[in-house]
Amino acid sequence: MASPVRDHRVQVAQKWGFGMAPVKPDIEQKRRQSVAAVLSYLQNDPIESSTSLLEALSEVKGLYSRCHKQDQWDWFTVWQQLGRPGRKRCLQVGDALSRLRTAIRDGDDATAAKQLTLLTDADVQVQLAGLVGEQPREARGAGYIYVLSTREQPRMLKIGYTERTVEERVREINRATGVVIPYGVRALWVVADAPSVEAELHDRLAPYRVRKDREFFNLDFRDASALIQGYIDGLRRED
């Protein structure tokens, strides 16, 4: 009797890169309701009940946590909606929201007031308003430096620039012939002269470049991110 033949074909189910999944309508509606409740509280408006507020605070904390950890299929989508806060800021806001929730539950007004101040200083109201409203436009002439990869090859980084939205650029890349597993965004910077910044970064990353005619670099993401951040920070100090 012949042995069964195993099917070694790899099935790729996702249609988007990791982090860039669209939010399902029912989840989006729930998030918007939670954000609206938290905004009302931060603005000292009336709320329906403390129970609904506690649930809303947990939901909003989860949004910041996924942006800090970058471990969910929609983290980049949410991060964009929040106005792209830094990872350290996301961690701080998530912690403040958690402490605020506990303080409200326990009737600890002093701690609640302290956390409210921290959240106000972190521009959380502006970020949450962006999630439920129109996203702010970048300054005229601004572009993006991006780092992309797949989950399957995390060290093979595609580093380039675009003067369109990053989502448009990634969709274009993922539609290209030969791309089997979609790319997702690992990091993103807004810069004034994206083509020049990209050229300088490619020079600095030359030892890691896979091919001279392609913008692929084989190195650890943390090392690439640190190099890019350092260069861009230097440009901003010069300005």
PDB file of C-alpha atoms in Angstrom:
ATOM      1  CA  MET A   1       0.000   0.000   0.000  1.00  0.00           C
ATOM      2  CA  ALA A   2       1.447   3.322  -1.023  1.00  0.00           C
ATOM      3  CA  SER A   3       2.150   5.768   1.777  1.00  0.00           C
ATOM      4  CA  PRO A   4       0.138   8.985   1.696  1.00  0.00           C
ATOM      5  CA  VAL A   5       1.837  11.980   0.139  1.00  0.00           C
ATOM      6  CA  ARG A   6       2.171  14.898   2.504  1.00  0.00           C
ATOM      7  CA  ASP A   7       1.138  18.315   1.311  1.00  0.00           C
ATOM      8  CA  HIS A   8       4.055  20.641   2.034  1.00  0.00           C
ATOM      9  CA  ARG A   9       2.448  23.698   0.493  1.00  0.00           C
ATOM     10  CA  VAL A  10       2.443  26.766   2.720  1.00  0.00           C
ATOM     11  CA  GLN A  11      -0.858  28.546   3.009  1.00  0.00           C
ATOM     12  CA  VAL A  12      -0.616  32.292   3.550  1.00  0.00           C
ATOM     13  CA  ALA A  13      -3.934  33.491   4.940  1.00  0.00           C
ATOM     14  CA  GLN A  14      -3.224  37.119   5.849  1.00  0.00           C
ATOM     15  CA  LYS A  15      -3.883  39.828   3.282  1.00  0.00           C
ATOM     16  CA  TRP A  16      -1.864  42.509   5.062  1.00  0.00           C
ATOM     17  CA  GLY A  17       1.426  42.833   6.874  1.00  0.00           C
ATOM     18  CA  PHE A  18       1.636  42.250  10.598  1.00  0.00           C
ATOM     19  CA  GLY A  19       0.267  45.215  12.528  1.00  0.00           C
ATOM     20  CA  MET A  20      -1.659  46.637   9.581  1.00  0.00           C
ATOM     21  CA  ALA A  21      -4.885  44.665   9.807  1.00  0.00           C
ATOM     22  CA  PRO A  22      -8.024  46.793   9.481  1.00  0.00           C
ATOM     23  CA  VAL A  23     -10.196  46.995  12.570  1.00  0.00           C
ATOM     24  CA  LYS A  24     -13.477  45.100  12.319  1.00  0.00           C
ATOM     25  CA  PRO A  25     -16.555  47.373  12.392  1.00  0.00           C
ATOM     26  CA  ASP A  26     -17.971  45.949  15.632  1.00  0.00           C
ATOM     27  CA  ILE A  27     -14.624  46.289  17.404  1.00  0.00           C
ATOM     28  CA  GLU A  28     -14.171  49.794  16.001  1.00  0.00           C
ATOM     29  CA  GLN A  29     -17.586  50.803  17.333  1.00  0.00           C
ATOM     30  CA  LYS A  30     -16.794  49.438  20.797  1.00  0.00           C
ATOM     31  CA  ARG A  31     -13.459  51.248  20.842  1.00  0.00           C
ATOM     32  CA  ARG A  32     -15.048  54.518  19.816  1.00  0.00           C
ATOM     33  CA  GLN A  33     -17.627  54.207  22.591  1.00  0.00           C
ATOM     34  CA  SER A  34     -14.877  53.537  25.130  1.00  0.00           C
ATOM     35  CA  VAL A  35     -12.779  56.437  23.879  1.00  0.00           C
ATOM     36  CA  ALA A  36     -15.802  58.754  24.039  1.00  0.00           C
ATOM     37  CA  ALA A  37     -16.451  57.720  27.657  1.00  0.00           C
ATOM     38  CA  VAL A  38     -12.830  58.306  28.674  1.00  0.00           C
ATOM     39  CA  LEU A  39     -12.755  61.647  26.871  1.00  0.00           C
ATOM     40  CA  SER A  40     -15.901  62.718  28.708  1.00  0.00           C
ATOM     41  CA  TYR A  41     -14.278  61.855  32.022  1.00  0.00           C
ATOM     42  CA  LEU A  42     -11.028  63.649  31.155  1.00  0.00           C
ATOM     43  CA  GLN A  43     -13.043  66.720  30.145  1.00  0.00           C
ATOM     44  CA  ASN A  44     -15.082  66.547  33.361  1.00  0.00           C
ATOM     45  CA  ASP A  45     -18.311  65.830  31.488  1.00  0.00           C
ATOM     46  CA  PRO A  46     -21.092  63.659  32.965  1.00  0.00           C
ATOM     47  CA  ILE A  47     -20.682  59.881  32.570  1.00  0.00           C
ATOM     48  CA  GLU A  48     -23.320  57.164  32.573  1.00  0.00           C
ATOM     49  CA  SER A  49     -21.885  55.026  35.372  1.00  0.00           C
ATOM     50  CA  SER A  50     -18.615  54.204  37.097  1.00  0.00           C
ATOM     51  CA  THR A  51     -18.896  50.617  35.841  1.00  0.00           C
ATOM     52  CA  SER A  52     -19.015  51.674  32.188  1.00  0.00           C
ATOM     53  CA  LEU A  53     -16.108  54.065  32.811  1.00  0.00           C
ATOM     54  CA  LEU A  54     -13.983  51.297  34.331  1.00  0.00           C
ATOM     55  CA  GLU A  55     -14.648  49.116  31.293  1.00  0.00           C
ATOM     56  CA  ALA A  56     -13.819  52.004  28.972  1.00  0.00           C
ATOM     57  CA  LEU A  57     -10.541  52.705  30.774  1.00  0.00           C
ATOM     58  CA  SER A  58      -9.552  49.054  30.393  1.00  0.00           C
ATOM     59  CA  GLU A  59     -10.365  49.162  26.686  1.00  0.00           C
ATOM     60  CA  VAL A  60      -8.380  52.349  26.085  1.00  0.00           C
ATOM     61  CA  LYS A  61      -5.450  51.052  28.130  1.00  0.00           C
ATOM     62  CA  GLY A  62      -5.435  48.050  25.804  1.00  0.00           C
ATOM     63  CA  LEU A  63      -5.050  50.346  22.798  1.00  0.00           C
ATOM     64  CA  TYR A  64      -1.927  51.934  24.244  1.00  0.00           C
ATOM     65  CA  SER A  65      -0.579  48.565  25.362  1.00  0.00           C
ATOM     66  CA  ARG A  66      -0.794  47.091  21.860  1.00  0.00           C
ATOM     67  CA  CYS A  67       1.046  50.149  20.508  1.00  0.00           C
ATOM     68  CA  HIS A  68       3.782  49.743  23.109  1.00  0.00           C
ATOM     69  CA  LYS A  69       4.159  45.984  22.702  1.00  0.00           C
ATOM     70  CA  GLN A  70       3.513  45.971  18.934  1.00  0.00           C
ATOM     71  CA  ASP A  71       2.293  42.403  19.271  1.00  0.00           C
ATOM     72  CA  GLN A  72      -1.174  42.493  17.692  1.00  0.00           C
ATOM     73  CA  TRP A  73      -2.260  42.305  14.066  1.00  0.00           C
ATOM     74  CA  ASP A  74      -3.728  45.819  14.194  1.00  0.00           C
ATOM     75  CA  TRP A  75      -1.136  47.615  16.352  1.00  0.00           C
ATOM     76  CA  PHE A  76       0.075  49.888  13.535  1.00  0.00           C
ATOM     77  CA  THR A  77      -3.497  50.747  12.550  1.00  0.00           C
ATOM     78  CA  VAL A  78      -4.286  51.792  16.128  1.00  0.00           C
ATOM     79  CA  TRP A  79      -0.956  53.612  16.492  1.00  0.00           C
ATOM     80  CA  GLN A  80      -1.744  55.694  13.415  1.00  0.00           C
ATOM     81  CA  GLN A  81      -5.204  56.486  14.764  1.00  0.00           C
ATOM     82  CA  LEU A  82      -3.674  57.721  18.025  1.00  0.00           C
ATOM     83  CA  GLY A  83      -1.305  60.047  16.190  1.00  0.00           C
ATOM     84  CA  ARG A  84       1.807  57.815  16.451  1.00  0.00           C
ATOM     85  CA  PRO A  85       2.797  58.356  20.103  1.00  0.00           C
ATOM     86  CA  GLY A  86       6.235  57.058  21.102  1.00  0.00           C
ATOM     87  CA  ARG A  87       6.533  53.604  22.645  1.00  0.00           C
ATOM     88  CA  LYS A  88       7.734  55.029  25.958  1.00  0.00           C
ATOM     89  CA  ARG A  89       4.783  57.411  25.982  1.00  0.00           C
ATOM     90  CA  CYS A  90       2.399  54.534  25.244  1.00  0.00           C
ATOM     91  CA  LEU A  91       3.804  52.637  28.222  1.00  0.00           C
ATOM     92  CA  GLN A  92       3.421  55.673  30.491  1.00  0.00           C
ATOM     93  CA  VAL A  93      -0.141  56.361  29.357  1.00  0.00           C
ATOM     94  CA  GLY A  94      -1.147  52.723  29.740  1.00  0.00           C
ATOM     95  CA  ASP A  95       0.227  52.697  33.280  1.00  0.00           C
ATOM     96  CA  ALA A  96      -1.563  55.954  34.146  1.00  0.00           C
ATOM     97  CA  LEU A  97      -4.863  54.639  32.773  1.00  0.00           C
ATOM     98  CA  SER A  98      -4.486  51.465  34.830  1.00  0.00           C
ATOM     99  CA  ARG A  99      -3.750  53.443  38.003  1.00  0.00           C
ATOM    100  CA  LEU A 100      -6.640  55.788  37.274  1.00  0.00           C
ATOM    101  CA  ARG A 101      -9.018  52.860  36.884  1.00  0.00           C
ATOM    102  CA  THR A 102      -7.902  51.388  40.208  1.00  0.00           C
ATOM    103  CA  ALA A 103      -8.209  54.762  41.948  1.00  0.00           C
ATOM    104  CA  ILE A 104     -11.756  55.301  40.657  1.00  0.00           C
ATOM    105  CA  ARG A 105     -12.758  51.789  41.672  1.00  0.00           C
ATOM    106  CA  ASP A 106     -11.333  52.271  45.180  1.00  0.00           C
ATOM    107  CA  GLY A 107     -12.581  55.828  45.628  1.00  0.00           C
ATOM    108  CA  ASP A 108      -9.017  57.184  45.891  1.00  0.00           C
ATOM    109  CA  ASP A 109      -9.566  60.760  44.730  1.00  0.00           C
ATOM    110  CA  ALA A 110      -5.986  61.904  45.360  1.00  0.00           C
ATOM    111  CA  THR A 111      -4.457  59.213  43.151  1.00  0.00           C
ATOM    112  CA  ALA A 112      -7.121  59.755  40.499  1.00  0.00           C
ATOM    113  CA  ALA A 113      -6.294  63.473  40.382  1.00  0.00           C
ATOM    114  CA  LYS A 114      -2.576  62.704  40.028  1.00  0.00           C
ATOM    115  CA  GLN A 115      -3.169  60.322  37.124  1.00  0.00           C
ATOM    116  CA  LEU A 116      -5.462  62.832  35.434  1.00  0.00           C
ATOM    117  CA  THR A 117      -2.632  65.359  35.515  1.00  0.00           C
ATOM    118  CA  LEU A 118      -0.229  62.828  33.990  1.00  0.00           C
ATOM    119  CA  LEU A 119      -2.682  62.007  31.209  1.00  0.00           C
ATOM    120  CA  THR A 120      -3.293  65.674  30.460  1.00  0.00           C
ATOM    121  CA  ASP A 121       0.448  66.356  30.267  1.00  0.00           C
ATOM    122  CA  ALA A 122       0.791  63.415  27.857  1.00  0.00           C
ATOM    123  CA  ASP A 123      -1.756  64.961  25.430  1.00  0.00           C
ATOM    124  CA  VAL A 124      -4.027  61.941  25.755  1.00  0.00           C
ATOM    125  CA  GLN A 125      -7.130  63.984  24.990  1.00  0.00           C
ATOM    126  CA  VAL A 126      -5.647  65.050  21.659  1.00  0.00           C
ATOM    127  CA  GLN A 127      -4.644  61.477  20.827  1.00  0.00           C
ATOM    128  CA  LEU A 128      -8.043  60.026  21.677  1.00  0.00           C
ATOM    129  CA  ALA A 129      -9.835  62.785  19.784  1.00  0.00           C
ATOM    130  CA  GLY A 130      -7.775  61.792  16.751  1.00  0.00           C
ATOM    131  CA  LEU A 131      -8.928  58.196  17.063  1.00  0.00           C
ATOM    132  CA  VAL A 132     -12.586  59.169  16.838  1.00  0.00           C
ATOM    133  CA  GLY A 133     -12.100  62.057  14.409  1.00  0.00           C
ATOM    134  CA  GLU A 134     -10.035  63.182  11.440  1.00  0.00           C
ATOM    135  CA  GLN A 135      -6.344  62.400  11.508  1.00  0.00           C
ATOM    136  CA  PRO A 136      -3.973  65.399  11.483  1.00  0.00           C
ATOM    137  CA  ARG A 137      -2.223  66.137   8.203  1.00  0.00           C
ATOM    138  CA  GLU A 138       1.540  66.268   7.969  1.00  0.00           C
ATOM    139  CA  ALA A 139       3.303  69.507   7.107  1.00  0.00           C
ATOM    140  CA  ARG A 140       3.571  70.289   3.417  1.00  0.00           C
ATOM    141  CA  GLY A 141       6.646  68.644   1.906  1.00  0.00           C
ATOM    142  CA  ALA A 142       6.992  66.089   4.703  1.00  0.00           C
ATOM    143  CA  GLY A 143       7.701  62.459   3.920  1.00  0.00           C
ATOM    144  CA  TYR A 144       8.234  59.201   5.755  1.00  0.00           C
ATOM    145  CA  ILE A 145      11.199  56.951   6.380  1.00  0.00           C
ATOM    146  CA  TYR A 146       9.921  53.433   6.986  1.00  0.00           C
ATOM    147  CA  VAL A 147      11.264  50.078   8.081  1.00  0.00           C
ATOM    148  CA  LEU A 148       9.316  47.042   6.891  1.00  0.00           C
ATOM    149  CA  SER A 149       9.705  43.310   7.364  1.00  0.00           C
ATOM    150  CA  THR A 150       7.711  40.123   7.550  1.00  0.00           C
ATOM    151  CA  ARG A 151       7.290  38.139  10.757  1.00  0.00           C
ATOM    152  CA  GLU A 152       8.921  35.190   9.042  1.00  0.00           C
ATOM    153  CA  GLN A 153      12.128  37.119   8.204  1.00  0.00           C
ATOM    154  CA  PRO A 154      12.433  39.783  10.922  1.00  0.00           C
ATOM    155  CA  ARG A 155      16.083  40.594  10.104  1.00  0.00           C
ATOM    156  CA  MET A 156      15.469  41.204   6.403  1.00  0.00           C
ATOM    157  CA  LEU A 157      14.509  44.864   6.597  1.00  0.00           C
ATOM    158  CA  LYS A 158      13.180  46.978   3.766  1.00  0.00           C
ATOM    159  CA  ILE A 159      14.193  50.567   4.525  1.00  0.00           C
ATOM    160  CA  GLY A 160      12.994  53.342   2.264  1.00  0.00           C
ATOM    161  CA  TYR A 161      10.921  56.484   1.994  1.00  0.00           C
ATOM    162  CA  THR A 162       7.595  57.632   0.636  1.00  0.00           C
ATOM    163  CA  GLU A 163       5.909  60.986   0.217  1.00  0.00           C
ATOM    164  CA  ARG A 164       2.496  59.341   0.089  1.00  0.00           C
ATOM    165  CA  THR A 165       0.874  57.624   3.044  1.00  0.00           C
ATOM    166  CA  VAL A 166       2.793  54.662   4.366  1.00  0.00           C
ATOM    167  CA  GLU A 167      -0.291  52.493   4.003  1.00  0.00           C
ATOM    168  CA  GLU A 168      -0.404  53.254   0.272  1.00  0.00           C
ATOM    169  CA  ARG A 169       3.282  52.450  -0.134  1.00  0.00           C
ATOM    170  CA  VAL A 170       3.008  49.165   1.750  1.00  0.00           C
ATOM    171  CA  ARG A 171      -0.017  48.091  -0.285  1.00  0.00           C
ATOM    172  CA  GLU A 172       1.955  48.840  -3.441  1.00  0.00           C
ATOM    173  CA  ILE A 173       4.916  46.772  -2.237  1.00  0.00           C
ATOM    174  CA  ASN A 174       2.718  43.864  -1.188  1.00  0.00           C
ATOM    175  CA  ARG A 175       1.007  43.792  -4.600  1.00  0.00           C
ATOM    176  CA  ALA A 176       4.336  43.380  -6.392  1.00  0.00           C
ATOM    177  CA  THR A 177       5.088  40.125  -8.185  1.00  0.00           C
ATOM    178  CA  GLY A 178       7.095  37.775  -5.998  1.00  0.00           C
ATOM    179  CA  VAL A 179       5.808  39.047  -2.649  1.00  0.00           C
ATOM    180  CA  VAL A 180       4.217  36.003  -1.030  1.00  0.00           C
ATOM    181  CA  ILE A 181       4.085  37.066   2.623  1.00  0.00           C
ATOM    182  CA  PRO A 182       2.911  40.672   3.109  1.00  0.00           C
ATOM    183  CA  TYR A 183       5.211  43.233   4.690  1.00  0.00           C
ATOM    184  CA  GLY A 184       4.257  45.150   7.801  1.00  0.00           C
ATOM    185  CA  VAL A 185       5.623  48.383   9.238  1.00  0.00           C
ATOM    186  CA  ARG A 186       8.179  48.022  12.027  1.00  0.00           C
ATOM    187  CA  ALA A 187       8.967  51.728  12.481  1.00  0.00           C
ATOM    188  CA  LEU A 188       8.183  55.086  10.940  1.00  0.00           C
ATOM    189  CA  TRP A 189       9.663  58.598  11.035  1.00  0.00           C
ATOM    190  CA  VAL A 190       8.319  61.860   9.613  1.00  0.00           C
ATOM    191  CA  VAL A 191      11.086  63.927   7.998  1.00  0.00           C
ATOM    192  CA  ALA A 192      11.291  67.122   5.958  1.00  0.00           C
ATOM    193  CA  ASP A 193      13.420  65.848   3.054  1.00  0.00           C
ATOM    194  CA  ALA A 194      12.736  62.133   2.811  1.00  0.00           C
ATOM    195  CA  PRO A 195      14.771  61.382  -0.370  1.00  0.00           C
ATOM    196  CA  SER A 196      17.938  62.951   1.062  1.00  0.00           C
ATOM    197  CA  VAL A 197      17.458  61.288   4.437  1.00  0.00           C
ATOM    198  CA  GLU A 198      16.948  57.918   2.775  1.00  0.00           C
ATOM    199  CA  ALA A 199      20.115  58.324   0.688  1.00  0.00           C
ATOM    200  CA  GLU A 200      22.201  59.135   3.767  1.00  0.00           C
ATOM    201  CA  LEU A 201      20.723  56.253   5.735  1.00  0.00           C
ATOM    202  CA  HIS A 202      21.411  53.820   2.907  1.00  0.00           C
ATOM    203  CA  ASP A 203      25.044  54.968   2.900  1.00  0.00           C
ATOM    204  CA  ARG A 204      25.318  54.384   6.635  1.00  0.00           C
ATOM    205  CA  LEU A 205      23.653  50.990   6.323  1.00  0.00           C
ATOM    206  CA  ALA A 206      25.736  49.940   3.302  1.00  0.00           C
ATOM    207  CA  PRO A 207      27.585  47.103   5.133  1.00  0.00           C
ATOM    208  CA  TYR A 208      24.239  45.387   5.699  1.00  0.00           C
ATOM    209  CA  ARG A 209      22.780  45.917   2.236  1.00  0.00           C
ATOM    210  CA  VAL A 210      21.818  42.689   0.485  1.00  0.00           C
ATOM    211  CA  ARG A 211      21.985  44.078  -3.068  1.00  0.00           C
ATOM    212  CA  LYS A 212      23.013  47.505  -4.317  1.00  0.00           C
ATOM    213  CA  ASP A 213      19.902  47.833  -6.479  1.00  0.00           C
ATOM    214  CA  ARG A 214      17.442  46.876  -3.722  1.00  0.00           C
ATOM    215  CA  GLU A 215      16.608  48.561  -0.417  1.00  0.00           C
ATOM    216  CA  PHE A 216      16.923  45.395   1.682  1.00  0.00           C
ATOM    217  CA  PHE A 217      19.249  45.229   4.680  1.00  0.00           C
ATOM    218  CA  ASN A 218      20.115  42.202   6.778  1.00  0.00           C
ATOM    219  CA  LEU A 219      20.473  43.292  10.403  1.00  0.00           C
ATOM    220  CA  ASP A 220      18.641  43.311  13.704  1.00  0.00           C
ATOM    221  CA  PHE A 221      15.710  45.711  13.773  1.00  0.00           C
ATOM    222  CA  ARG A 222      16.848  47.302  17.036  1.00  0.00           C
ATOM    223  CA  ASP A 223      20.244  48.152  15.554  1.00  0.00           C
ATOM    224  CA  ALA A 224      18.682  49.626  12.418  1.00  0.00           C
ATOM    225  CA  SER A 225      16.147  51.610  14.437  1.00  0.00           C
ATOM    226  CA  ALA A 226      18.846  53.022  16.730  1.00  0.00           C
ATOM    227  CA  LEU A 227      20.968  54.110  13.761  1.00  0.00           C
ATOM    228  CA  ILE A 228      18.033  55.778  12.014  1.00  0.00           C
ATOM    229  CA  GLN A 229      16.792  57.450  15.194  1.00  0.00           C
ATOM    230  CA  GLY A 230      20.255  58.766  15.976  1.00  0.00           C
ATOM    231  CA  TYR A 231      20.665  60.285  12.528  1.00  0.00           C
ATOM    232  CA  ILE A 232      17.208  61.890  12.521  1.00  0.00           C
ATOM    233  CA  ASP A 233      17.709  63.250  16.048  1.00  0.00           C
ATOM    234  CA  GLY A 234      20.907  64.881  14.795  1.00  0.00           C
ATOM    235  CA  LEU A 235      19.041  66.529  11.927  1.00  0.00           C
ATOM    236  CA  ARG A 236      16.435  67.907  14.311  1.00  0.00           C
ATOM    237  CA  ARG A 237      19.105  69.363  16.602  1.00  0.00           C
ATOM    238  CA  GLU A 238      20.617  71.145  13.605  1.00  0.00           C
ATOM    239  CA  ASP A 239      17.229  72.687  12.810  1.00  0.00           C
TER     240      ASP A 239
END
